[in-house]
Every structure is written in structure tokens, then in C-alpha cells.
Amino acid sequence: GNSVTQMEGPVTLSEEAFLTINCTYTATGYPSLFWYVQYPGEGLQLLLKATKADDKGSNKGFEATYRKETTSFHLEKGSVQVSDSAVYFCALSLTGANSKLTFGKGITLSVRP
Amino acid sequence: DVKVTQSSRYLVKRTGEKVFLECVQDMDHENMFWYRQDPGLGLRLIYFSYDVKMKEKGDIPEGYSVSREKKERFSLILESASTNQTSMYLCASNGVPLYEQYFGPGTRLTVT
């Protein structure tokens, strides 16, 4: 079946630190990959996406590259801010699967001033 | 802006009560979804619907049912609430591009 594995959390960083959140996946076909973010008290919102191998998704200073050879989609940001404190979810979707998303367990990021 | 609204942010119900969670989207989306979110488990799909009056079970449908009488509205029903259904419930919808789901703010349900 399809699954998404995220690194264990929580993660606490100081402001301006470099961020990497690991995500690997297992899928029966060729998935599209996503990062969603959930700020405190809110629903999830799409952060970035990549729909085929070697695509790089980017938004708000965050980046992730679709690596088919390592089945990974790691999230990175060069300099985090306090406002980046949130829960981050990696997810995949298979074409033709009624666009259902399979989510990882999520990881909480806290950024200290 | 796409808007997905949920009827309540917080809800407290007693064991055995019938509970209705309502979700409305304003973008004419075909697909709508109900998830529950629990610490350490992430989001798990309960039910989804790809058209009016159509529904399909997700990964954890036991103890839940759904209703979609109008395109914009998708209801989640707990026929007889139990304490293990205490959770955060998130509704989502999508249209085109199909892969981007839009989420509501969530309903935190406590069953006592």
C-alpha cells in the first residue's frame, strides 16, 4: 500500500537556523508529493508540491525536491523564523485515486527567538 | 479565496449521543473529505465523497456515517458517540487542480 514516513519530532530551533524535515514515501504508482502546514488553531494549508521526479516545489522560503531514486521529499529552509512554528505534514496522492491524500504523522516545529 | 467552513470549533457531547458535524465549501468542488487528527497518528481519512449522494469509505469508517445531499455540504455523523471518538475533525474539499485540498479550521470534539 501507500505510506508516508516523517522523521520523529518535535523539533526546536533557534531563529535563523537551517531546517530539514525528512520525508520518505512508498507508493504503488507515480505519486504527486506535498507539504502541508498547520499553524496553531487553524486547518491545514498547502505549503508546496511537486508532481513528478526531480521537480522542486518552493514557497515562503521553503523548498523540497522530488527524489524518485531515494523515494524522498525532504523539506528545507535556510533561515527559519518564529512565525514558522507549526505542524508540518508530508503527503502523497496518486493520479486517478479520487485525489485522496495519504499523510505522514506530522512533525511539530518550534522556533525560539 | 476558497473557503471551507465547519459548523463548530469546539463541541462537547455525552457518550451515546448522536453527533452531527457540518462542513460547507463555497468553490463548487466535486470532492469532499472528512479526516480525524490525533497526536502521533497524523490525519486519517474517515469518508470522502466525489459527488452529491456519493460516498466512499476511507481508512477508518467504523462508527461514522456521512451525508451529501447538496454539492457544497458534507456532513459527518457519529451515530452513538463514544469516548474513543474524542478528536480533532477536519473537513477538506478539492476541485481543480485535483491534488490541492482545502481544509476547514477543524472541530475539536470531546465525548465524555
mmCIF file with all atom_site columns, C-alpha atoms in Angstrom, chain A residues 20-72:
data_model
loop_
_atom_site.group_PDB
_atom_site.id
_atom_site.type_symbol
_atom_site.label_atom_id
_atom_site.label_alt_id
_atom_site.label_comp_id
_atom_site.label_asym_id
_atom_site.label_entity_id
_atom_site.label_seq_id
_atom_site.pdbx_PDB_ins_code
_atom_site.Cartn_x
_atom_site.Cartn_y
_atom_site.Cartn_z
_atom_site.occupancy
_atom_site.B_iso_or_equiv
_atom_site.pdbx_formal_charge
_atom_site.auth_seq_id
_atom_site.auth_comp_id
_atom_site.auth_asym_id
_atom_site.auth_atom_id
_atom_site.pdbx_PDB_model_num
ATOM 1  C CA . THR A 1 20 ? 15.499 19.993 7.328   1.00 0.00 ? 20 THR A CA 1
ATOM 2  C CA . ILE A 1 21 ? 12.467 17.761 7.857   1.00 0.00 ? 21 ILE A CA 1
ATOM 3  C CA . ASN A 1 22 ? 12.807 14.310 6.345   1.00 0.00 ? 22 ASN A CA 1
ATOM 4  C CA . CYS A 1 23 ? 10.035 12.582 4.438   1.00 0.00 ? 23 CYS A CA 1
ATOM 5  C CA . THR A 1 24 ? 10.120 9.283  2.577   1.00 0.00 ? 24 THR A CA 1
ATOM 6  C CA . TYR A 1 25 ? 7.307  7.502  0.820   1.00 0.00 ? 25 TYR A CA 1
ATOM 7  C CA . THR A 1 26 ? 6.121  4.162  -0.517  1.00 0.00 ? 26 THR A CA 1
ATOM 8  C CA . ALA A 1 27 ? 3.699  4.156  -3.413  1.00 0.00 ? 27 ALA A CA 1
ATOM 9  C CA . THR A 1 28 ? 2.387  1.662  -5.951  1.00 0.00 ? 28 THR A CA 1
ATOM 10 C CA . GLY A 1 29 ? 2.410  4.170  -8.801  1.00 0.00 ? 29 GLY A CA 1
ATOM 11 C CA . TYR A 1 30 ? 3.845  7.599  -9.542  1.00 0.00 ? 30 TYR A CA 1
ATOM 12 C CA . PRO A 1 31 ? 2.627  9.926  -6.832  1.00 0.00 ? 31 PRO A CA 1
ATOM 13 C CA . SER A 1 32 ? 2.427  13.662 -6.516  1.00 0.00 ? 32 SER A CA 1
ATOM 14 C CA . LEU A 1 33 ? 4.051  14.874 -3.289  1.00 0.00 ? 33 LEU A CA 1
ATOM 15 C CA . PHE A 1 34 ? 3.059  17.676 -0.942  1.00 0.00 ? 34 PHE A CA 1
ATOM 16 C CA . TRP A 1 35 ? 3.942  19.514 2.200   1.00 0.00 ? 35 TRP A CA 1
ATOM 17 C CA . TYR A 1 36 ? 1.059  20.908 4.222   1.00 0.00 ? 36 TYR A CA 1
ATOM 18 C CA . VAL A 1 37 ? 1.431  23.232 7.201   1.00 0.00 ? 37 VAL A CA 1
ATOM 19 C CA . GLN A 1 38 ? -0.918 23.693 10.144  1.00 0.00 ? 38 GLN A CA 1
ATOM 20 C CA . TYR A 1 39 ? -0.481 26.864 12.180  1.00 0.00 ? 39 TYR A CA 1
ATOM 21 C CA . PRO A 1 40 ? -1.813 26.885 15.755  1.00 0.00 ? 40 PRO A CA 1
ATOM 22 C CA . GLY A 1 41 ? -5.600 26.827 15.870  1.00 0.00 ? 41 GLY A CA 1
ATOM 23 C CA . GLU A 1 42 ? -6.012 26.520 12.109  1.00 0.00 ? 42 GLU A CA 1
ATOM 24 C CA . GLY A 1 43 ? -6.688 23.881 9.480   1.00 0.00 ? 43 GLY A CA 1
ATOM 25 C CA . LEU A 1 44 ? -4.042 22.600 7.081   1.00 0.00 ? 44 LEU A CA 1
ATOM 26 C CA . GLN A 1 45 ? -2.887 24.633 4.126   1.00 0.00 ? 45 GLN A CA 1
ATOM 27 C CA . LEU A 1 46 ? -0.787 23.602 1.179   1.00 0.00 ? 46 LEU A CA 1
ATOM 28 C CA . LEU A 1 47 ? 2.810  24.786 1.518   1.00 0.00 ? 47 LEU A CA 1
ATOM 29 C CA . LEU A 1 48 ? 4.334  23.349 -1.652  1.00 0.00 ? 48 LEU A CA 1
ATOM 30 C CA . LYS A 1 49 ? 4.013  20.499 -4.101  1.00 0.00 ? 49 LYS A CA 1
ATOM 31 C CA . ALA A 1 50 ? 5.869  18.503 -6.775  1.00 0.00 ? 50 ALA A CA 1
ATOM 32 C CA . THR A 1 51 ? 4.135  16.343 -9.336  1.00 0.00 ? 51 THR A CA 1
ATOM 33 C CA . LYS A 1 52 ? 6.994  14.442 -10.987 1.00 0.00 ? 52 LYS A CA 1
ATOM 34 C CA . ALA A 1 53 ? 10.527 13.251 -10.335 1.00 0.00 ? 53 ALA A CA 1
ATOM 35 C CA . ASP A 1 54 ? 13.197 15.970 -9.979  1.00 0.00 ? 54 ASP A CA 1
ATOM 36 C CA . ASP A 1 55 ? 10.571 18.712 -9.603  1.00 0.00 ? 55 ASP A CA 1
ATOM 37 C CA . LYS A 1 56 ? 11.332 21.240 -6.903  1.00 0.00 ? 56 LYS A CA 1
ATOM 38 C CA . GLY A 1 57 ? 8.465  22.805 -5.013  1.00 0.00 ? 57 GLY A CA 1
ATOM 39 C CA . SER A 1 58 ? 9.036  26.117 -3.251  1.00 0.00 ? 58 SER A CA 1
ATOM 40 C CA . ASN A 1 59 ? 7.046  28.648 -1.246  1.00 0.00 ? 59 ASN A CA 1
ATOM 41 C CA . LYS A 1 60 ? 7.726  31.135 1.585   1.00 0.00 ? 60 LYS A CA 1
ATOM 42 C CA . GLY A 1 61 ? 11.435 30.248 1.571   1.00 0.00 ? 61 GLY A CA 1
ATOM 43 C CA . PHE A 1 62 ? 10.736 26.516 1.936   1.00 0.00 ? 62 PHE A CA 1
ATOM 44 C CA . GLU A 1 63 ? 11.896 24.019 -0.701  1.00 0.00 ? 63 GLU A CA 1
ATOM 45 C CA . ALA A 1 64 ? 11.544 20.311 -1.361  1.00 0.00 ? 64 ALA A CA 1
ATOM 46 C CA . THR A 1 65 ? 12.789 18.203 -4.269  1.00 0.00 ? 65 THR A CA 1
ATOM 47 C CA . TYR A 1 66 ? 11.034 15.063 -5.506  1.00 0.00 ? 66 TYR A CA 1
ATOM 48 C CA . ARG A 1 67 ? 13.718 12.356 -5.448  1.00 0.00 ? 67 ARG A CA 1
ATOM 49 C CA . LYS A 1 68 ? 12.450 9.198  -7.097  1.00 0.00 ? 68 LYS A CA 1
ATOM 50 C CA . GLU A 1 69 ? 15.691 7.267  -6.624  1.00 0.00 ? 69 GLU A CA 1
ATOM 51 C CA . THR A 1 70 ? 15.543 7.694  -2.841  1.00 0.00 ? 70 THR A CA 1
ATOM 52 C CA . THR A 1 71 ? 11.724 7.986  -2.636  1.00 0.00 ? 71 THR A CA 1
ATOM 53 C CA . SER A 1 72 ? 12.132 11.154 -0.613  1.00 0.00 ? 72 SER A CA 1
#
